[in-house]
mmCIF file of C-alpha atoms and ligand atoms in Angstrom:
data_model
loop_
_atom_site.group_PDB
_atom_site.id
_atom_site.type_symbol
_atom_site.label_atom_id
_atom_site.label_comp_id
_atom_site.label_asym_id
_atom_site.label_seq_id
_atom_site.Cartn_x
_atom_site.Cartn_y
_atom_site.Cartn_z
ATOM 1 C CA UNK A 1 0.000 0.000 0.000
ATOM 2 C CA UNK A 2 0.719 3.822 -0.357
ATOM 3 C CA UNK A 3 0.284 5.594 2.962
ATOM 4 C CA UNK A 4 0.430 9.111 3.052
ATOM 5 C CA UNK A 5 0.777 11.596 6.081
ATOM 6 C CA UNK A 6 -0.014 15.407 5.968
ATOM 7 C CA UNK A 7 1.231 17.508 8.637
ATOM 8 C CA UNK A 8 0.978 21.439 9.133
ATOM 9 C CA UNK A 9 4.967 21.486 10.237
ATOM 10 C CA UNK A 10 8.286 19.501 10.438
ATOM 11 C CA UNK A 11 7.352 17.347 13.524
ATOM 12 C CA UNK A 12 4.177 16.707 13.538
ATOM 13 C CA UNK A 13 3.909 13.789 11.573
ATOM 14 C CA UNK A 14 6.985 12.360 14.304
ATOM 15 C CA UNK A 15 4.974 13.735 17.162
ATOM 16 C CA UNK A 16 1.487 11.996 16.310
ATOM 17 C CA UNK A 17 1.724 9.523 13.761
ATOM 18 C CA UNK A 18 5.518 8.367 13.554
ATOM 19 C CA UNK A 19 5.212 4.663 15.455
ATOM 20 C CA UNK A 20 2.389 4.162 12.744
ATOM 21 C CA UNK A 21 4.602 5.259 9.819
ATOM 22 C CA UNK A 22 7.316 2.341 10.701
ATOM 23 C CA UNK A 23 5.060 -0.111 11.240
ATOM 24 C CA UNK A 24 4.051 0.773 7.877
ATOM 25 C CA UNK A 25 7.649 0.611 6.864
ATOM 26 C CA UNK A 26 8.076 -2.805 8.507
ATOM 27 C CA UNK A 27 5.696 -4.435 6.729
ATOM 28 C CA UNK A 28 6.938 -3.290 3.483
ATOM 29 C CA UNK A 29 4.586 -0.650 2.359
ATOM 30 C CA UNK A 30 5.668 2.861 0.540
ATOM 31 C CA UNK A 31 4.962 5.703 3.000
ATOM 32 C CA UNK A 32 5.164 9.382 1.838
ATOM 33 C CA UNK A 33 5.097 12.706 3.846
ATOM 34 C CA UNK A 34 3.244 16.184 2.661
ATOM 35 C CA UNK A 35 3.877 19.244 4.799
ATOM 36 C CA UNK A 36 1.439 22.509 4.820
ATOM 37 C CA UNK A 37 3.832 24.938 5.795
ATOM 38 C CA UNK A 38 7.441 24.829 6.743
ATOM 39 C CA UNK A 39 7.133 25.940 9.993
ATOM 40 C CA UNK A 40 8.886 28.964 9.158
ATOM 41 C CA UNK A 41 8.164 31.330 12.026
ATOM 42 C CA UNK A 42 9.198 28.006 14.657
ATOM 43 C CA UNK A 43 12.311 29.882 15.995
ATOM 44 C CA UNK A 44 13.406 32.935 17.905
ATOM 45 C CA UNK A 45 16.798 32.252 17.607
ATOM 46 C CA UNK A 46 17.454 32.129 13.883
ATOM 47 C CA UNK A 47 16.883 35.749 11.857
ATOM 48 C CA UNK A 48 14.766 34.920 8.664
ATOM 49 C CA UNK A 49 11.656 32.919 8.258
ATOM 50 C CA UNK A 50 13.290 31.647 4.830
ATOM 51 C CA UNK A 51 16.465 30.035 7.082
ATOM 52 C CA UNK A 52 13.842 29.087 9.786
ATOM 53 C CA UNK A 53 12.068 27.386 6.544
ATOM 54 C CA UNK A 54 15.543 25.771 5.257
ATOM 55 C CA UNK A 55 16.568 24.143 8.481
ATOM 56 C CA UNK A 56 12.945 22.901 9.550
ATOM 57 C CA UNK A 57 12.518 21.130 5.930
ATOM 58 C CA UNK A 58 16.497 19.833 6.451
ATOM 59 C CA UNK A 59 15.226 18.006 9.621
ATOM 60 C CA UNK A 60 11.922 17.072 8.147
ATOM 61 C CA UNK A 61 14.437 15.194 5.672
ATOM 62 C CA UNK A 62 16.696 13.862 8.251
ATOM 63 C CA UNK A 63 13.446 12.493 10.204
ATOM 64 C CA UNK A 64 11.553 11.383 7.089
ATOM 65 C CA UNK A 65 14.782 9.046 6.516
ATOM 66 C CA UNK A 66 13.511 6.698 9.453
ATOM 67 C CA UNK A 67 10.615 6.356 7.526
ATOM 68 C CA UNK A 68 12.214 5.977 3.301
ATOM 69 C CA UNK A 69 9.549 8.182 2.876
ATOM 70 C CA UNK A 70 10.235 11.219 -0.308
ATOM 71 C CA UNK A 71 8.657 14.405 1.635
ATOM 72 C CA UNK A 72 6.802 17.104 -0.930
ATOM 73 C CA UNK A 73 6.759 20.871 0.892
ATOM 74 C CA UNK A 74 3.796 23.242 -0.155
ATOM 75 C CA UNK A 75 5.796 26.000 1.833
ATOM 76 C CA UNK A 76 2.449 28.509 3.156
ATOM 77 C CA UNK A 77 3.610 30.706 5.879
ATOM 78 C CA UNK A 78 3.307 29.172 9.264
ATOM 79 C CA UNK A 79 0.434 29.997 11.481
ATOM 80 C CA UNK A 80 -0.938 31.591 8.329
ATOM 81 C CA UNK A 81 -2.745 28.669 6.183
ATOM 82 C CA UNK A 82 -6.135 29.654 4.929
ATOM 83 C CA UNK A 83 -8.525 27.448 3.187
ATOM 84 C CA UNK A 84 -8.338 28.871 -0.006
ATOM 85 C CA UNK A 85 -8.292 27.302 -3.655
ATOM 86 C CA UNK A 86 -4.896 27.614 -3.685
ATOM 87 C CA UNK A 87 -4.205 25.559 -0.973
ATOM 88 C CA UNK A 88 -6.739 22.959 -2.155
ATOM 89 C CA UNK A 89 -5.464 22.627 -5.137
ATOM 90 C CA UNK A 90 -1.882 21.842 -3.424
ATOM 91 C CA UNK A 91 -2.857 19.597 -1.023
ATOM 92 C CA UNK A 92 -4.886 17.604 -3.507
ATOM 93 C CA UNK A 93 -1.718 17.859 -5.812
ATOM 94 C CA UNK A 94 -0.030 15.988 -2.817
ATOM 95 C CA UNK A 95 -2.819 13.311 -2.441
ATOM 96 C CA UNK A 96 -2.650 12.706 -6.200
ATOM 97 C CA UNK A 97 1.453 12.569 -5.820
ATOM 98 C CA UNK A 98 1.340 9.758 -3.326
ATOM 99 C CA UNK A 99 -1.557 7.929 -4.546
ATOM 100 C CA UNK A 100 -2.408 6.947 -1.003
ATOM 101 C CA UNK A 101 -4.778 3.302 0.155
ATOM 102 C CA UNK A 102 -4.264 5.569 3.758
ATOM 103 C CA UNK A 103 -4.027 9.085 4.546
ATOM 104 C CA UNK A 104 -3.494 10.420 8.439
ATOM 105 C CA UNK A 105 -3.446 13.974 8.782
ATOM 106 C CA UNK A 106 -4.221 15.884 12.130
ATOM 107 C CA UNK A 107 -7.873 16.277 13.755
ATOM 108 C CA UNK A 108 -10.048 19.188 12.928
ATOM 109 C CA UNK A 109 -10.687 19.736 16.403
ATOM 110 C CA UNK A 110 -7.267 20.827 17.252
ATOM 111 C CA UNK A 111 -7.216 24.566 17.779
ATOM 112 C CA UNK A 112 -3.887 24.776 16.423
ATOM 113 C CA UNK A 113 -4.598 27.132 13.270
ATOM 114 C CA UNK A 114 -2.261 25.385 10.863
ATOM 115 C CA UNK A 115 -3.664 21.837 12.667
ATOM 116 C CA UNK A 116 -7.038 22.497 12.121
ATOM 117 C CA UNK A 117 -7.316 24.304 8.921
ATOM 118 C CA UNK A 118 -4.880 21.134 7.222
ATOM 119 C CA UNK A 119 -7.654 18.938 8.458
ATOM 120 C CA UNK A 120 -10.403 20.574 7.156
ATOM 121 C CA UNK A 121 -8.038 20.993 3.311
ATOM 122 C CA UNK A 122 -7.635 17.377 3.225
ATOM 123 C CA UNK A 123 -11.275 16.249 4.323
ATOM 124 C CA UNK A 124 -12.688 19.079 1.400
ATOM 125 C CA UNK A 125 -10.146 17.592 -1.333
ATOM 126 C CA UNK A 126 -11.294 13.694 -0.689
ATOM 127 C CA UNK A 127 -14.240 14.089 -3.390
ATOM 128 C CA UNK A 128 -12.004 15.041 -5.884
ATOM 129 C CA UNK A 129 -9.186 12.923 -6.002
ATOM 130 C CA UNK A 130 -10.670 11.263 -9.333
ATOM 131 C CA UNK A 131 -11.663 14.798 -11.211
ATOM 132 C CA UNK A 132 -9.681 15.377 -14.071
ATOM 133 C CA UNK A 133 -11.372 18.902 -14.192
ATOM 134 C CA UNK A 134 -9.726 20.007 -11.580
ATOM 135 C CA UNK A 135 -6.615 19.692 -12.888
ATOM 136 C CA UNK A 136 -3.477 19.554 -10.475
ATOM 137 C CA UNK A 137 0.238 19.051 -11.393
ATOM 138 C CA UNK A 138 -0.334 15.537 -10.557
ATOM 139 C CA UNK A 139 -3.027 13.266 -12.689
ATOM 140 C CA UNK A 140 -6.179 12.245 -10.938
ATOM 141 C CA UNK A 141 -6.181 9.170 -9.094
ATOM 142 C CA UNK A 142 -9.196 6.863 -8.371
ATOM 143 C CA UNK A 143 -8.689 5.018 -5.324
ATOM 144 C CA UNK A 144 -11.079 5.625 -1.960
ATOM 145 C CA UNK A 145 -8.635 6.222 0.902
ATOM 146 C CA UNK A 146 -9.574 5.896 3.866
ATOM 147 C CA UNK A 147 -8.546 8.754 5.988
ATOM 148 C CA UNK A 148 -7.612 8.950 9.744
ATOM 149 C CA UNK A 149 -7.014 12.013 12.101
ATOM 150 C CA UNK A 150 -4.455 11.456 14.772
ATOM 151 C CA UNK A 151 -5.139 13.230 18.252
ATOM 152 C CA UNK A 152 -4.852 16.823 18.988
ATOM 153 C CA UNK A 153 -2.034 18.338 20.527
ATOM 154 C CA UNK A 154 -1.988 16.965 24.546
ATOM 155 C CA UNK A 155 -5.110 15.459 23.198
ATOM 156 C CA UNK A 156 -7.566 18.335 23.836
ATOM 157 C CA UNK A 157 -11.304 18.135 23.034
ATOM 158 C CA UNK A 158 -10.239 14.515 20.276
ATOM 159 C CA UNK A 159 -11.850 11.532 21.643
ATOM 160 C CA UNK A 160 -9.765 8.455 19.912
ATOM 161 C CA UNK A 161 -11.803 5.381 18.109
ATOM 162 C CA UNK A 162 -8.470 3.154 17.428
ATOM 163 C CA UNK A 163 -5.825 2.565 18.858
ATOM 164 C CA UNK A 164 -1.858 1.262 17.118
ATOM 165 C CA UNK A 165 0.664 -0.594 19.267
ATOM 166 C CA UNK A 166 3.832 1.353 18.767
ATOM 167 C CA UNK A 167 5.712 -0.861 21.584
ATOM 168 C CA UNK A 168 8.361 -2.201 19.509
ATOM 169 C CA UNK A 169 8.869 1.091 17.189
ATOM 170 C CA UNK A 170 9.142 3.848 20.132
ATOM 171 C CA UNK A 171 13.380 4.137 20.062
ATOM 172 C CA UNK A 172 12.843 4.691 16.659
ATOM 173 C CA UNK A 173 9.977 7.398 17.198
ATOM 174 C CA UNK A 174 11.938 9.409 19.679
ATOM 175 C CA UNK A 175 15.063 8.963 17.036
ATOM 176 C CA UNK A 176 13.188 10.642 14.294
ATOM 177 C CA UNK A 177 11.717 12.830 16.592
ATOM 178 C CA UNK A 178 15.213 14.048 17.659
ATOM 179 C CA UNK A 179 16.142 14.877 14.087
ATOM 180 C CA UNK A 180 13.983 18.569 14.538
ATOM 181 C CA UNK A 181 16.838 20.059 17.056
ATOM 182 C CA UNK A 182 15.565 23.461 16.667
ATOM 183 C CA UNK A 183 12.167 23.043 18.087
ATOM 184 C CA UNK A 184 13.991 22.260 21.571
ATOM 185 C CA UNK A 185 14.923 26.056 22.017
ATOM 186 C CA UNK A 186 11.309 27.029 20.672
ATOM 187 C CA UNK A 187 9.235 24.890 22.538
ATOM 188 C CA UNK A 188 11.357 25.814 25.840
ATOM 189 C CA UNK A 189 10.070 29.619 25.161
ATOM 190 C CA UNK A 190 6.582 28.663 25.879
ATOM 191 C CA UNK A 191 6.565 24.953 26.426
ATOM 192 C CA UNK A 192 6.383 23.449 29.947
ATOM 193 C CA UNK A 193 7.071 20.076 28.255
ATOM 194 C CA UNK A 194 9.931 19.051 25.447
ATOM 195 C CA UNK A 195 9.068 17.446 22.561
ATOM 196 C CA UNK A 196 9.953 14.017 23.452
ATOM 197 C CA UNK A 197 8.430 14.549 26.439
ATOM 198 C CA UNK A 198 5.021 15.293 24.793
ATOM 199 C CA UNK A 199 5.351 12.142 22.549
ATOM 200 C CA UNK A 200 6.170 10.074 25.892
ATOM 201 C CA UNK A 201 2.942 11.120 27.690
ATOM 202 C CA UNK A 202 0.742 11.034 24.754
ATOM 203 C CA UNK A 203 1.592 7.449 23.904
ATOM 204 C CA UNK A 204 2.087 6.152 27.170
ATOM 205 C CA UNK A 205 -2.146 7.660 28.041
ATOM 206 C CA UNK A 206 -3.549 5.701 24.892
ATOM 207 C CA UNK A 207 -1.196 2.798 25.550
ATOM 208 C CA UNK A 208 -2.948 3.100 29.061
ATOM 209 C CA UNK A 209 -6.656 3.033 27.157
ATOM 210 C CA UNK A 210 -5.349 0.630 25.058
ATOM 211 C CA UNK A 211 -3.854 -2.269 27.406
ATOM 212 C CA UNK A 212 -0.138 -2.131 25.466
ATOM 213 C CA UNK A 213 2.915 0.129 26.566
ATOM 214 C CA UNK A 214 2.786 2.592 23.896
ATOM 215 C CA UNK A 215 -0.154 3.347 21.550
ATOM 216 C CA UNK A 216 -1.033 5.549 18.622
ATOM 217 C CA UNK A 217 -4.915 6.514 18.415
ATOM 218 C CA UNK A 218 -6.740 8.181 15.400
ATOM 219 C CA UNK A 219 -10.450 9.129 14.878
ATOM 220 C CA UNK A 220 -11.857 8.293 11.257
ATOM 221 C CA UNK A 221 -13.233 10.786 8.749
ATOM 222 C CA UNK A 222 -16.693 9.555 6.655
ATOM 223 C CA UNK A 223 -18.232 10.649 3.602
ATOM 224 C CA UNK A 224 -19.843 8.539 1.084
ATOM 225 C CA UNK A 225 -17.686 6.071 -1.342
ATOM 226 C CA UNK A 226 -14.733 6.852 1.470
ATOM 227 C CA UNK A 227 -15.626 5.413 4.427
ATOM 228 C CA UNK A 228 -12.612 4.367 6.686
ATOM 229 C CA UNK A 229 -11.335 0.595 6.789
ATOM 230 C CA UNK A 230 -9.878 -0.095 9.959
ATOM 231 C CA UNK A 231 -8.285 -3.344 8.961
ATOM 232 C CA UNK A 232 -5.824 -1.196 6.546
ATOM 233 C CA UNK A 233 -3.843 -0.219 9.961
ATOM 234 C CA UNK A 234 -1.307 -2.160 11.070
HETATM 235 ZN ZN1 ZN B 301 2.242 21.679 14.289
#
């Protein structure tokens, strides 16, 4: 299978979705990563949001490594993404580009602007995967993917429906998590909690709900012709 995942910034596919990814991996499918923005106000200590942008998509690379996964930036400004047709047509340009059986992407409830507003791109793009009218820089494609939202960030207002044992993969989360060095500083200027930290907590609390060590949850997205099919996780 293709499996796609579509973050708002470098790191949030490694904070929410990463144990699921190398399952993925494990079992021999193709993964591929799509990225809203670059992240490219995620810094006070570097001067520019375009070297901000260069060394957040330079991790993203370094991270998407654990994964063999080719990574395809649509570069909006961070904590600026709008709904717009432009953005549509770009993330369904990225859908089309990976060709996906499964998509994860973050939750719609997550307050986050970038979070939420991806969500709501990639739920309003599903119907038109196959249109060849809307034309994208990638051909149409005509599979039904079934798409799943991983939790919000610390899990606020998202109620999980499945859960992934990530057990055996969680070194290798925390490695690829440890590839996006400059969010240390920036999540220490407002942050109570590191990054790693975060993961820790958020997968040890569904691995609690879920009777393993470490879990992944998601929520499912439904619309007609692409409802979700659970047995596609790993
Ligand atoms: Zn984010």
């Amino acid at each position: 299978m293709n499996i796609l995942a579509i973050g708002a910034h470098p790191d949030d596919v490694e904070i929410s979705v990463s144990g699921v990814l190398l399952r993925y991996k494990q079992a021999g499918h193709k993964i591929f990563v799509a990225l809203t923005t670059s992240g490219n106000i995620g810094s006070n200590t570097h001067g520019s949001k375009e070297e901000i942008a260069a060394i957040r998509e330079a991790e993203m690379l370094e991270a998407a490594k654990y994964y063999d996964a080719p990574v395809r930036f649509m570069r909006n400004n961070d904590e600026r993404l709008m709904n717009t047709d432009e953005t549509r047509s770009q993330v369904l340009s990225a859908i089309r580009w990976a060709n996906p059986d499964v998509i994860f992407t973050h939750h719609p409830c997550d307050r986050s602007p970038d979070h939420h507003t991806t969500a709501e791109i990639v739920s309003d793009v599903i119907l038109s995967l196959p249109a060849k009218l809307l034309a994208t820089d990638e051909a149409p494609c005509y599979k039904t993917p079934s798409l799943f939202f991983w939790g919000s960030a610390a899990g606020i207002s998202y109620i999980p429906e499945v859960y992934v044992d990530v057990t055996d993969v969680f070194d290798d989360m925390k490695k690829a998590l440890e590839c996006h060095v400059s969010q240390v500083s920036w999540m220490g200027t407002f942050m109570m909690h590191s990054l790693d930290r975060m993961m820790e907590i958020e997968c040890a609390f569904r691995g609690l709900q879920a009777g393993v060590k470490y879990a992944e949850s998601f929520a499912a997205f439904r619309i007609h012709g692409f409802m979700p099919d659970f047995k596609l996780l790993p």
